[in-house]
mmCIF file with all atom_site columns, C-alpha atoms in Angstrom:
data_model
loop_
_atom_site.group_PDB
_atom_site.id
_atom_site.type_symbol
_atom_site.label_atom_id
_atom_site.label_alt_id
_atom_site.label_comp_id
_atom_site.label_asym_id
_atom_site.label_entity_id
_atom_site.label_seq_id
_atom_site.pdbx_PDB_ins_code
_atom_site.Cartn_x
_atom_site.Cartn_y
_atom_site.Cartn_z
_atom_site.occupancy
_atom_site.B_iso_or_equiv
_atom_site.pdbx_formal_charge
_atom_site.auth_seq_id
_atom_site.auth_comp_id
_atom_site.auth_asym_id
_atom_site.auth_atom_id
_atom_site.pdbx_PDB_model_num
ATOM 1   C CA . UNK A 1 1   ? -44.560 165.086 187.008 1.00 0.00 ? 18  UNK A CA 1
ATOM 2   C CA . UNK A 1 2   ? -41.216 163.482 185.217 1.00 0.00 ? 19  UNK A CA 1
ATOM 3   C CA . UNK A 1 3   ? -37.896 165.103 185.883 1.00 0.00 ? 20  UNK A CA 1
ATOM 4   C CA . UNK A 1 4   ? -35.469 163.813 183.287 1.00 0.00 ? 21  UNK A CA 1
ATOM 5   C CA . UNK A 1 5   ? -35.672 160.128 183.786 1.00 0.00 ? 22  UNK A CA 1
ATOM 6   C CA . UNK A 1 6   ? -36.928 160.401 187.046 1.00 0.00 ? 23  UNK A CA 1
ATOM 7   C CA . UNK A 1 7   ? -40.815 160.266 188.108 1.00 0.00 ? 24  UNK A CA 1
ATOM 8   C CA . UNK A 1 8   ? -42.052 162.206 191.175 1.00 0.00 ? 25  UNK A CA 1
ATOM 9   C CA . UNK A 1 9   ? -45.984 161.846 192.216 1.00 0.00 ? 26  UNK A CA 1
ATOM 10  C CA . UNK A 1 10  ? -47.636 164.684 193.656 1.00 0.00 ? 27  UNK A CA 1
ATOM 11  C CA . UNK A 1 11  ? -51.449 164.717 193.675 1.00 0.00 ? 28  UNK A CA 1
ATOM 12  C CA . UNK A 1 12  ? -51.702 168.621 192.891 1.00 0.00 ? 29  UNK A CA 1
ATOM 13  C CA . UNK A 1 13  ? -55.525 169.022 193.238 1.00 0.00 ? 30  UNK A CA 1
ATOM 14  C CA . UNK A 1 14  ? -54.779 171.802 195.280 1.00 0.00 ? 31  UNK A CA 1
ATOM 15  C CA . UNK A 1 15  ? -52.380 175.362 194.280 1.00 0.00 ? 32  UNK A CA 1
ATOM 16  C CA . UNK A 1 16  ? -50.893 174.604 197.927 1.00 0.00 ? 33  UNK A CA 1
ATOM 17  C CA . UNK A 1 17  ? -49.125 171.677 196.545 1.00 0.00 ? 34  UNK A CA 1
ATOM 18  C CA . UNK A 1 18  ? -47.919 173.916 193.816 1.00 0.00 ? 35  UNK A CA 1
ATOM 19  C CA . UNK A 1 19  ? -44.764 175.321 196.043 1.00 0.00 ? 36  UNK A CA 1
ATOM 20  C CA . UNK A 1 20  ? -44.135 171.426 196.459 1.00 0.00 ? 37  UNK A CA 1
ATOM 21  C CA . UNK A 1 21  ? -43.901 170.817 192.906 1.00 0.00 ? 38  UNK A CA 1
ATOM 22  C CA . UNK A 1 22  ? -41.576 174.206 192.606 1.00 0.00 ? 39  UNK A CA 1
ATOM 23  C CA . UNK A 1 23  ? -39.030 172.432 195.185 1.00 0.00 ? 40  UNK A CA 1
ATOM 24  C CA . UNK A 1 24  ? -39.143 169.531 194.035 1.00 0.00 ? 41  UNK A CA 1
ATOM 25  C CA . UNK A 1 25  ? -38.179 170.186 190.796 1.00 0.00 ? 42  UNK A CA 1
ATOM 26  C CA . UNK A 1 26  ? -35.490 172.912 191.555 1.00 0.00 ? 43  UNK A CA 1
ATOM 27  C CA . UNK A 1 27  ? -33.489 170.162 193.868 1.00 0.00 ? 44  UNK A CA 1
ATOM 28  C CA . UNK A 1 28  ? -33.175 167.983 190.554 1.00 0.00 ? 45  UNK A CA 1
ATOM 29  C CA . UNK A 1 29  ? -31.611 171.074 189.076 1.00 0.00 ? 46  UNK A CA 1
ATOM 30  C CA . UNK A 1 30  ? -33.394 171.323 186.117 1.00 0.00 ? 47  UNK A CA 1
ATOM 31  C CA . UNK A 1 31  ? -35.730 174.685 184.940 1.00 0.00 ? 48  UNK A CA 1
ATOM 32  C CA . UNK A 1 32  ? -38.472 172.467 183.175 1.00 0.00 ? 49  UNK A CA 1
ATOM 33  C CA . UNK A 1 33  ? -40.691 169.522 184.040 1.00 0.00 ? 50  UNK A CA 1
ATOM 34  C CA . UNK A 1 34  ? -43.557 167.569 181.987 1.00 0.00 ? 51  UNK A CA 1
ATOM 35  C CA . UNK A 1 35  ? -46.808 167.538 183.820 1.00 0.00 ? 52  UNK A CA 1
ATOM 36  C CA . UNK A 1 36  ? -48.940 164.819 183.611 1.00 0.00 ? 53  UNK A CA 1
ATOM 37  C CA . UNK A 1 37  ? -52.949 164.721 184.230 1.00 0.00 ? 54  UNK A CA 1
ATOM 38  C CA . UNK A 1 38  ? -53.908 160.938 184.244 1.00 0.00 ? 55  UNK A CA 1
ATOM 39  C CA . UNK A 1 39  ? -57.728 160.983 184.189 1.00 0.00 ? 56  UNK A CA 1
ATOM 40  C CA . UNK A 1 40  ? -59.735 164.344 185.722 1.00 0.00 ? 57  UNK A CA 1
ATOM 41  C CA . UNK A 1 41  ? -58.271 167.394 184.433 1.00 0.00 ? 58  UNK A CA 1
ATOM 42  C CA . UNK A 1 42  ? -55.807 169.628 186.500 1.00 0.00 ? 59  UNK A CA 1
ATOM 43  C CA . UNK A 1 43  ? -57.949 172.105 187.975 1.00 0.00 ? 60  UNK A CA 1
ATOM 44  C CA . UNK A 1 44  ? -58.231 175.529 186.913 1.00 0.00 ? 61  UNK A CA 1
ATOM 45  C CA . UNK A 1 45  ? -56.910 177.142 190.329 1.00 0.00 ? 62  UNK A CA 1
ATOM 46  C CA . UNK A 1 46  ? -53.866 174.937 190.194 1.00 0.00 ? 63  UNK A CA 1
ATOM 47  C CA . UNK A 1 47  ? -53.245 175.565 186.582 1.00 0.00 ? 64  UNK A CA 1
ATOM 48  C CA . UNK A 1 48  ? -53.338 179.195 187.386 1.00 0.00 ? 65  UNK A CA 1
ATOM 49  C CA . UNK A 1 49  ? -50.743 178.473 190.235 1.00 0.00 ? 66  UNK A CA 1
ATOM 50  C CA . UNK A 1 50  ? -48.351 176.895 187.672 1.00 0.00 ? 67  UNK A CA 1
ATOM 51  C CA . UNK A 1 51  ? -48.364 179.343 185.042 1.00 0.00 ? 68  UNK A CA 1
ATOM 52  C CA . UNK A 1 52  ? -47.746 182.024 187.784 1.00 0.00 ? 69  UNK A CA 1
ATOM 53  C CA . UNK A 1 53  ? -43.991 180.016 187.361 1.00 0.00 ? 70  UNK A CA 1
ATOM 54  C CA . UNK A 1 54  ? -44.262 178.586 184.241 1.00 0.00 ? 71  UNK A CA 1
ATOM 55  C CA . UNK A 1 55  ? -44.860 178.636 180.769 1.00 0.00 ? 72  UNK A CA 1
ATOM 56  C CA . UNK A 1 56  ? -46.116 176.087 178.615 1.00 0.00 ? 73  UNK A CA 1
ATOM 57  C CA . UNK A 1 57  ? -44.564 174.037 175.506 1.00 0.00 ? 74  UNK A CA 1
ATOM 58  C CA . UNK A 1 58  ? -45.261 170.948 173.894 1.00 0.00 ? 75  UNK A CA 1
ATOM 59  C CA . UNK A 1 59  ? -48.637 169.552 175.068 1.00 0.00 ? 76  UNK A CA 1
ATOM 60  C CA . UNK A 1 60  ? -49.389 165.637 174.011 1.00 0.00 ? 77  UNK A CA 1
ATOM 61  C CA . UNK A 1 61  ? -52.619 163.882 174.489 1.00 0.00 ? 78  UNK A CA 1
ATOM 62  C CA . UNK A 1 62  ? -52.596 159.859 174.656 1.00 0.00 ? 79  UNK A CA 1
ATOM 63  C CA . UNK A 1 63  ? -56.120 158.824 175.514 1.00 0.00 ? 80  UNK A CA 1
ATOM 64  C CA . UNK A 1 64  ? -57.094 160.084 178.591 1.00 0.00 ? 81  UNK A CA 1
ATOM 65  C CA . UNK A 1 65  ? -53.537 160.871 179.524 1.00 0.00 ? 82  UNK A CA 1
ATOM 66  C CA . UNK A 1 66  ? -52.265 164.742 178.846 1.00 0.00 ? 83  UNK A CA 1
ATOM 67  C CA . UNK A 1 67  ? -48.759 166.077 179.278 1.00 0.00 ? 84  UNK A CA 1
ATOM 68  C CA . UNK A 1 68  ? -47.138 169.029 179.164 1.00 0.00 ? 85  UNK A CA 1
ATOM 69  C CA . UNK A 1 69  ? -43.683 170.245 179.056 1.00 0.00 ? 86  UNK A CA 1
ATOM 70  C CA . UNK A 1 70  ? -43.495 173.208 181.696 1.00 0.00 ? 87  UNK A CA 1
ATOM 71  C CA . UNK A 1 71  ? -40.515 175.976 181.350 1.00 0.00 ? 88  UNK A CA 1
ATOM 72  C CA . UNK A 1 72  ? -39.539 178.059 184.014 1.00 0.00 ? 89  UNK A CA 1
ATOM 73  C CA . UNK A 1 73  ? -40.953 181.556 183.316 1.00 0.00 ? 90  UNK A CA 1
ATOM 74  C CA . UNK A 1 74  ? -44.067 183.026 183.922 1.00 0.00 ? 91  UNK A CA 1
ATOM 75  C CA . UNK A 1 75  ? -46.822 182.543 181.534 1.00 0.00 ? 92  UNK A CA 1
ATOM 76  C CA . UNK A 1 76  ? -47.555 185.864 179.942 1.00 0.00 ? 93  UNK A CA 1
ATOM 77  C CA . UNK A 1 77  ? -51.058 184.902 178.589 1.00 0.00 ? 94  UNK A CA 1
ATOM 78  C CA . UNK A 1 78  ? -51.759 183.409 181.933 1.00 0.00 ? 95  UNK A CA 1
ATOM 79  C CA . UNK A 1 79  ? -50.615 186.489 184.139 1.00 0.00 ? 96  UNK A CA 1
ATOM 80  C CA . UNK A 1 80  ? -52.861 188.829 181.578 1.00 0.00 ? 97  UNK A CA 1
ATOM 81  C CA . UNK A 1 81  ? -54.089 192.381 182.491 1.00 0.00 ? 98  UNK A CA 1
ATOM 82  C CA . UNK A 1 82  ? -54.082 193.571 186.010 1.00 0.00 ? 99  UNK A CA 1
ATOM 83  C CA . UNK A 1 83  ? -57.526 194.678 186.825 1.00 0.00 ? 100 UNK A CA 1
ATOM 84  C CA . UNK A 1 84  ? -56.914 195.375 190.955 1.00 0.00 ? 101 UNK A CA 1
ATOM 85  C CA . UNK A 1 85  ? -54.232 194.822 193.354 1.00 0.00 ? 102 UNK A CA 1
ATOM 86  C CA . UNK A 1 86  ? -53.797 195.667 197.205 1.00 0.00 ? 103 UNK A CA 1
ATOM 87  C CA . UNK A 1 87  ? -50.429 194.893 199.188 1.00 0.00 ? 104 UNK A CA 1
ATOM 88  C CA . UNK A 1 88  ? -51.456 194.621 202.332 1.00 0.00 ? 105 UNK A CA 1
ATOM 89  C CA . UNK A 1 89  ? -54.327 195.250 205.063 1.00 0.00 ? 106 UNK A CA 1
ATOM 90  C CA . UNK A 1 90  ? -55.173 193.737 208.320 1.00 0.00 ? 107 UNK A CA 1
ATOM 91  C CA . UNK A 1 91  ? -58.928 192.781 208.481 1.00 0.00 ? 108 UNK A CA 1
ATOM 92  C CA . UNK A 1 92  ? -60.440 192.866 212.140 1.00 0.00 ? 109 UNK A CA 1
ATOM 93  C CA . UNK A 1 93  ? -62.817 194.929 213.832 1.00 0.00 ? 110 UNK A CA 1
ATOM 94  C CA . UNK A 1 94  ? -64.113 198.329 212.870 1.00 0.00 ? 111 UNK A CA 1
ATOM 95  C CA . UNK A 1 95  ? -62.511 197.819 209.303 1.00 0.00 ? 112 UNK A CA 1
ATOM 96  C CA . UNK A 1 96  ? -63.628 193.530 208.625 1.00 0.00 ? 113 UNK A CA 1
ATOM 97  C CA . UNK A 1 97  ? -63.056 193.931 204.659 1.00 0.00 ? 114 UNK A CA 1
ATOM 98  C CA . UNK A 1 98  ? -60.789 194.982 201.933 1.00 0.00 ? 115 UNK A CA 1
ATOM 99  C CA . UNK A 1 99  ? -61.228 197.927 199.102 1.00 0.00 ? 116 UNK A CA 1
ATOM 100 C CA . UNK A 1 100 ? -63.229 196.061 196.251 1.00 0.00 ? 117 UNK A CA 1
ATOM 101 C CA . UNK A 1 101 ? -62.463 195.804 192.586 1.00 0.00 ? 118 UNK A CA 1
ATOM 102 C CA . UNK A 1 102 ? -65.760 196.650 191.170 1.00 0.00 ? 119 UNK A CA 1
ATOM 103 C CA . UNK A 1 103 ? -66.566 197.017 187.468 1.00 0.00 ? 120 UNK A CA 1
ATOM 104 C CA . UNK A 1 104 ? -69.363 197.124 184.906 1.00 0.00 ? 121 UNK A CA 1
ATOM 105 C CA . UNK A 1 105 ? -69.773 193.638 183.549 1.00 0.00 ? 122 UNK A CA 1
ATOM 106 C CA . UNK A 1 106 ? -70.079 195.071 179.982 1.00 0.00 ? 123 UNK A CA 1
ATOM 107 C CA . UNK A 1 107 ? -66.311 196.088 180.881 1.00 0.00 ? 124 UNK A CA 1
ATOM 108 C CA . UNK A 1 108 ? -64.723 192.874 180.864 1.00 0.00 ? 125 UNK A CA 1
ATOM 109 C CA . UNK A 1 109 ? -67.217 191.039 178.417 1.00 0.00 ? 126 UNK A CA 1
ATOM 110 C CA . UNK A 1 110 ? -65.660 193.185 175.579 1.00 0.00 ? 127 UNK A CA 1
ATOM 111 C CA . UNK A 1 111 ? -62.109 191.566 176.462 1.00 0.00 ? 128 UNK A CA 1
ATOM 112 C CA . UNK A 1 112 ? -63.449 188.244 175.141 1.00 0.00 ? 129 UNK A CA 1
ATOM 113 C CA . UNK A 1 113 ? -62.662 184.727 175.914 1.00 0.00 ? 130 UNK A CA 1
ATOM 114 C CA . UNK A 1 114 ? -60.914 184.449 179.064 1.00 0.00 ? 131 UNK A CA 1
ATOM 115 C CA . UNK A 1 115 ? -60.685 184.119 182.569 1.00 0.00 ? 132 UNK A CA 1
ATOM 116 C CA . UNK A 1 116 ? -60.806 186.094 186.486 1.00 0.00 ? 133 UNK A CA 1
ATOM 117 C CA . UNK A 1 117 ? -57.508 184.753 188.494 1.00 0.00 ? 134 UNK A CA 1
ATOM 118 C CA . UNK A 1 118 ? -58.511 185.940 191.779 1.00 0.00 ? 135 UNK A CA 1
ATOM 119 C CA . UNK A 1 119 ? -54.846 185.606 194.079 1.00 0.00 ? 136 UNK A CA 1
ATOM 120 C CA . UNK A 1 120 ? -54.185 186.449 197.460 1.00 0.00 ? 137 UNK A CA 1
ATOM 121 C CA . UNK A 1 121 ? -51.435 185.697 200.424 1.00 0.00 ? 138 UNK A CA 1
ATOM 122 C CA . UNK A 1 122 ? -53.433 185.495 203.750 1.00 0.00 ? 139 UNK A CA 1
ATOM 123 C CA . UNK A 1 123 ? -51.789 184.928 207.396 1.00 0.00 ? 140 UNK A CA 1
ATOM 124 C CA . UNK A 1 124 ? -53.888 184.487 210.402 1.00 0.00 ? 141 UNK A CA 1
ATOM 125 C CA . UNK A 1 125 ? -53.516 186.014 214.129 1.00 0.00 ? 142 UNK A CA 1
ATOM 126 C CA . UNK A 1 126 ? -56.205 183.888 216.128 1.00 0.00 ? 143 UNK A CA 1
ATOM 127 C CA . UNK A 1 127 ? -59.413 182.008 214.171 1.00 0.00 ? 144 UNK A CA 1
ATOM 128 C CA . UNK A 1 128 ? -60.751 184.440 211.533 1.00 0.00 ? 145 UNK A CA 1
ATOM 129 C CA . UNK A 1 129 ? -63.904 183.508 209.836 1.00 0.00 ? 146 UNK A CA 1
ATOM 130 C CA . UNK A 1 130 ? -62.695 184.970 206.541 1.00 0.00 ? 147 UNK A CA 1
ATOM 131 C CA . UNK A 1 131 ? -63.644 183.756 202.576 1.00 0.00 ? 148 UNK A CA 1
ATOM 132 C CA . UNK A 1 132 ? -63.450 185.896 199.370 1.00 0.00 ? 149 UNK A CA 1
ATOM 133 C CA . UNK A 1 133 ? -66.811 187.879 197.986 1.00 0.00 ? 150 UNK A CA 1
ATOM 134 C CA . UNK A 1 134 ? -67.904 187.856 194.456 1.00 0.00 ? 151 UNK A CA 1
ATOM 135 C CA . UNK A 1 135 ? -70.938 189.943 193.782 1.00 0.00 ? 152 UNK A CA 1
ATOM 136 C CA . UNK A 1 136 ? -72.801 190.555 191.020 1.00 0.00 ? 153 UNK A CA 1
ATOM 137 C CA . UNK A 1 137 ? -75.306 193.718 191.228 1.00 0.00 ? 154 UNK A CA 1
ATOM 138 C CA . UNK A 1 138 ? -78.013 195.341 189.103 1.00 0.00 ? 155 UNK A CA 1
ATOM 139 C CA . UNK A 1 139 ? -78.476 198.598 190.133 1.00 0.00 ? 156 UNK A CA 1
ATOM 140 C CA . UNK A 1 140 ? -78.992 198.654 194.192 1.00 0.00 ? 157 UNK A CA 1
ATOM 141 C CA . UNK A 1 141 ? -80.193 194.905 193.606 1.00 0.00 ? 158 UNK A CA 1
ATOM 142 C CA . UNK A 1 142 ? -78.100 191.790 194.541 1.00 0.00 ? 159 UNK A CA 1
ATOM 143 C CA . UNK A 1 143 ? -78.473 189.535 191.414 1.00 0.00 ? 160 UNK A CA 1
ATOM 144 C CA . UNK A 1 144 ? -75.951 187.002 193.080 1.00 0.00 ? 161 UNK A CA 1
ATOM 145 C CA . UNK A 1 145 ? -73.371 186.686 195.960 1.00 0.00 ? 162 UNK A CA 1
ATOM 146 C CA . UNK A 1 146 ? -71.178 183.982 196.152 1.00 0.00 ? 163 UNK A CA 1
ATOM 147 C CA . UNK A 1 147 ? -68.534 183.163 199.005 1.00 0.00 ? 164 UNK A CA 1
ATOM 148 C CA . UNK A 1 148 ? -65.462 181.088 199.048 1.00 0.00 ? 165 UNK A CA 1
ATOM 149 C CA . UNK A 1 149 ? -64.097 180.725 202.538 1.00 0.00 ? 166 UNK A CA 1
ATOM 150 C CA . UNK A 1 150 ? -60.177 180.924 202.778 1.00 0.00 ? 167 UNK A CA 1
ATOM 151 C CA . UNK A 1 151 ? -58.303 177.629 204.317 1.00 0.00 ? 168 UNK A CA 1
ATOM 152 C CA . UNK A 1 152 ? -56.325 178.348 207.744 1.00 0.00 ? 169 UNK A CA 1
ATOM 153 C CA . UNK A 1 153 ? -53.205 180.083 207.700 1.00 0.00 ? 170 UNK A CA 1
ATOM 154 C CA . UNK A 1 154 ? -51.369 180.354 210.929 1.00 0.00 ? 171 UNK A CA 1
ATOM 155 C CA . UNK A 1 155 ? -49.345 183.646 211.605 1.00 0.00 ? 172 UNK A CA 1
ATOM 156 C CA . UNK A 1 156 ? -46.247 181.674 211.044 1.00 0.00 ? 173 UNK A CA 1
ATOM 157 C CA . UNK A 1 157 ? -46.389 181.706 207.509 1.00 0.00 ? 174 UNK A CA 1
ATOM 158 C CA . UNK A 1 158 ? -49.168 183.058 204.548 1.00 0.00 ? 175 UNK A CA 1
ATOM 159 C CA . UNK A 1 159 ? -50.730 181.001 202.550 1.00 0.00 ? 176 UNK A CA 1
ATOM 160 C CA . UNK A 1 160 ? -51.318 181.396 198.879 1.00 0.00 ? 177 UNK A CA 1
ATOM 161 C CA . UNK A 1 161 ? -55.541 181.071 197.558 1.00 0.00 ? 178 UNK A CA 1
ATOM 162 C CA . UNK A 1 162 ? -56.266 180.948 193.804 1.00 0.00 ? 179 UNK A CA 1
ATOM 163 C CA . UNK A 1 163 ? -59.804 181.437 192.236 1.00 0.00 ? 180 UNK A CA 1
ATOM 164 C CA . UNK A 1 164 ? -60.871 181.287 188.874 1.00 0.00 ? 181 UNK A CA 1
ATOM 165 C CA . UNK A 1 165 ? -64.320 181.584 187.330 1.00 0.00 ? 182 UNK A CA 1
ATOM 166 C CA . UNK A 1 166 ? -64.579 181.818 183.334 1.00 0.00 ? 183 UNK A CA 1
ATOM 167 C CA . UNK A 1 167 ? -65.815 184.691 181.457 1.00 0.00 ? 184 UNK A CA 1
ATOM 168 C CA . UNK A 1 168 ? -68.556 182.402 180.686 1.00 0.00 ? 185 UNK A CA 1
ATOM 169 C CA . UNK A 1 169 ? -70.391 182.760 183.980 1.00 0.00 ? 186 UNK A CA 1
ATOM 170 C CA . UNK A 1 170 ? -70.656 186.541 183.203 1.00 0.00 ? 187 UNK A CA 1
ATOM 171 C CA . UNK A 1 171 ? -73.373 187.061 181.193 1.00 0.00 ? 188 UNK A CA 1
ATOM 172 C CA . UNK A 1 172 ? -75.323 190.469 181.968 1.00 0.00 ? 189 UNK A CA 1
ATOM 173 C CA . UNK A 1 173 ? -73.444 193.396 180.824 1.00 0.00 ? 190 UNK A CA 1
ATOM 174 C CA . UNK A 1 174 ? -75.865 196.102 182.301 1.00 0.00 ? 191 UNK A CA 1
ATOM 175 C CA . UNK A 1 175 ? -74.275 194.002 186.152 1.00 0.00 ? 192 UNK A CA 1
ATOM 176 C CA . UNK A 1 176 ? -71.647 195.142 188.227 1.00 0.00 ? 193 UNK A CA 1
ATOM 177 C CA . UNK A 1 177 ? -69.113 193.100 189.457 1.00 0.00 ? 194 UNK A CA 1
ATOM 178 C CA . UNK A 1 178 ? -67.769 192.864 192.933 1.00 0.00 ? 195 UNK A CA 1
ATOM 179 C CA . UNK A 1 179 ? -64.750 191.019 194.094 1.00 0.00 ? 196 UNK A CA 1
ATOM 180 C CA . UNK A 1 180 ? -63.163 191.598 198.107 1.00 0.00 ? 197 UNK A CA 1
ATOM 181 C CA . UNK A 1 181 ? -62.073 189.423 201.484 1.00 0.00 ? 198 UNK A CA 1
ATOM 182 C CA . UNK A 1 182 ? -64.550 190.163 204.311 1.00 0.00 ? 199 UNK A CA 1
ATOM 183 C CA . UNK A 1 183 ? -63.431 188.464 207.571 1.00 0.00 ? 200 UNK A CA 1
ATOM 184 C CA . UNK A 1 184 ? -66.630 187.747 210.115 1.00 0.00 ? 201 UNK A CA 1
ATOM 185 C CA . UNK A 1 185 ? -64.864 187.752 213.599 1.00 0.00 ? 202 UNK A CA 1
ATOM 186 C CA . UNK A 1 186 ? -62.856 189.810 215.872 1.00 0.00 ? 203 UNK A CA 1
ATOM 187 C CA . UNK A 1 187 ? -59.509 187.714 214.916 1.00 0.00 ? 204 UNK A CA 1
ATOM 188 C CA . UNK A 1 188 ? -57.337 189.340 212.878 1.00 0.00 ? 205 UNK A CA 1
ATOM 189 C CA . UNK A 1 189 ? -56.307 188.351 208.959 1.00 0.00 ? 206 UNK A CA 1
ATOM 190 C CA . UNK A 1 190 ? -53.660 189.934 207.258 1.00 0.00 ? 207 UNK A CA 1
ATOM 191 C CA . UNK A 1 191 ? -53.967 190.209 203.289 1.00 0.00 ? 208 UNK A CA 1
ATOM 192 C CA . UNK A 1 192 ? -50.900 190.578 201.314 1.00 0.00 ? 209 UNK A CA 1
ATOM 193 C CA . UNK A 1 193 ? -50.848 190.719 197.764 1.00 0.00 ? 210 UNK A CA 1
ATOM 194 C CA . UNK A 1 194 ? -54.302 190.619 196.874 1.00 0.00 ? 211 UNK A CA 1
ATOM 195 C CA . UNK A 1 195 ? -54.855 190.435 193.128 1.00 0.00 ? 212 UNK A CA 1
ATOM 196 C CA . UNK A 1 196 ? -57.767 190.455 190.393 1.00 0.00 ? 213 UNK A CA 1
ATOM 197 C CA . UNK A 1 197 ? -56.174 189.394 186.850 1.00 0.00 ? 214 UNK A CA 1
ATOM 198 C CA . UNK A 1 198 ? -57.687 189.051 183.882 1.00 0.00 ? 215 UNK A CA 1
ATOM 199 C CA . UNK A 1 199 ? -56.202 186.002 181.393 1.00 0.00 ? 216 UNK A CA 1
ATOM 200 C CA . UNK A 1 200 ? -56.815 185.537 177.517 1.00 0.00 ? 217 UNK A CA 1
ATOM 201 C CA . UNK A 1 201 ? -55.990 182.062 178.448 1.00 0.00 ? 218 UNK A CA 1
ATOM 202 C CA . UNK A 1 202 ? -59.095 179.259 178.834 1.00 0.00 ? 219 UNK A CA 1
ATOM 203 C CA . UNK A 1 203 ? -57.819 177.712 181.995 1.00 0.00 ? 220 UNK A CA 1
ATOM 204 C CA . UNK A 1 204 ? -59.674 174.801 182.030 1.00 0.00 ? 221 UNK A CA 1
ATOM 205 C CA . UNK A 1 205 ? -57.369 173.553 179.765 1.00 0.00 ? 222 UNK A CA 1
ATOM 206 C CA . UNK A 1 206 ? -53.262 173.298 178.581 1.00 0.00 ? 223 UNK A CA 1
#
């Protein structure tokens, strides 16, 4: 990204380097930055990461190059409607998942064009085997289950997991839809701030 006059390079193919970014720009003292995607596309999980800070302006395309001026301020398109949220839960043993947001598909294809911004902050105690759910269900029959297995996290620290999967990819209304963290082991993972979001905003895109 450029900071005034100054360039700093951060691959950001990931929503941990996100925080980076954040301190990065706030030592040069300054609450904007231009973001620049040279070649592939920021990804939707890190876009959703960004507008969780910022907001958008003036977006300029020069071949394959793409920029865009970032303000500090939370994207309101981006942080949409909250559809679920959950403080905090330890997952181990007799109790190895979290309360799911479930909901008729039909539900959230009448919002329209947009987005699920799964979020969550997740801090380890020992080796969980933990990763995020997202079911899809006809009646009492699975019609798909997908799993996205969450990164480390020692307990000093959480870390921050962003998922995104377009409307697009919901295309049954008479489905359900599940969404939860299971954790597969006797360690121990704490989930704080576990979120399902809905966004009007395409985020494959600026």
């Amino acid at each position: 990204f450029l900071q005034g006059r100054r360039a700093t390079i951060i691959r950001a193919d990931d929503p941990l380097r996100v925080d980076e970014v954040v301190r990065a720009a706030s030592a040069q003292g300054t609450g904007a930055l231009r973001w620049v995607d040279i070649g592939l596309p920021t990804a939707p999980t890190v876009r959703a990461a960004l507008l969780d800070r910022y907001r958008p302006g003036a977006v300029e395309r020069i071949g394959d190059a793409c920029s865009v001026e970032l303000l500090l301020g939370a994207d309101a398109a981006s942080a949409g409607e909250e559809l679920f949220a959950q403080h905090e839960q330890a997952l181990a043993g007799a109790l190895p998942y979290t309360a799911a947001y479930r909901a008729p598909v039909r539900d959230l294809l009448a919002k329209g064009r947009g987005a699920l911004v799964i979020s969550l902050d997740h801090q380890s105690i020992g080796r969980p085997n933990a990763y995020v759910v997202i079911e899809r269900k006809r009646g009492n029959i699975t019609t798909d289950y997908e799993t996205i297995p969450l990164g480390p996290a020692t307990a000093g620290g959480p870390r921050r997991t962003y998922i995104v999967r377009n409307a697009r990819e919901l295309r049954h209304p008479e489905e359900e839809l599940g969404i939860y963290v299971w954790n597969d082991s006797s360690d121990t993972l704490v989930v704080k701030d576990f979120r399902v979001r809905w966004t009007v905003r395409d985020l494959s895109k600026w």
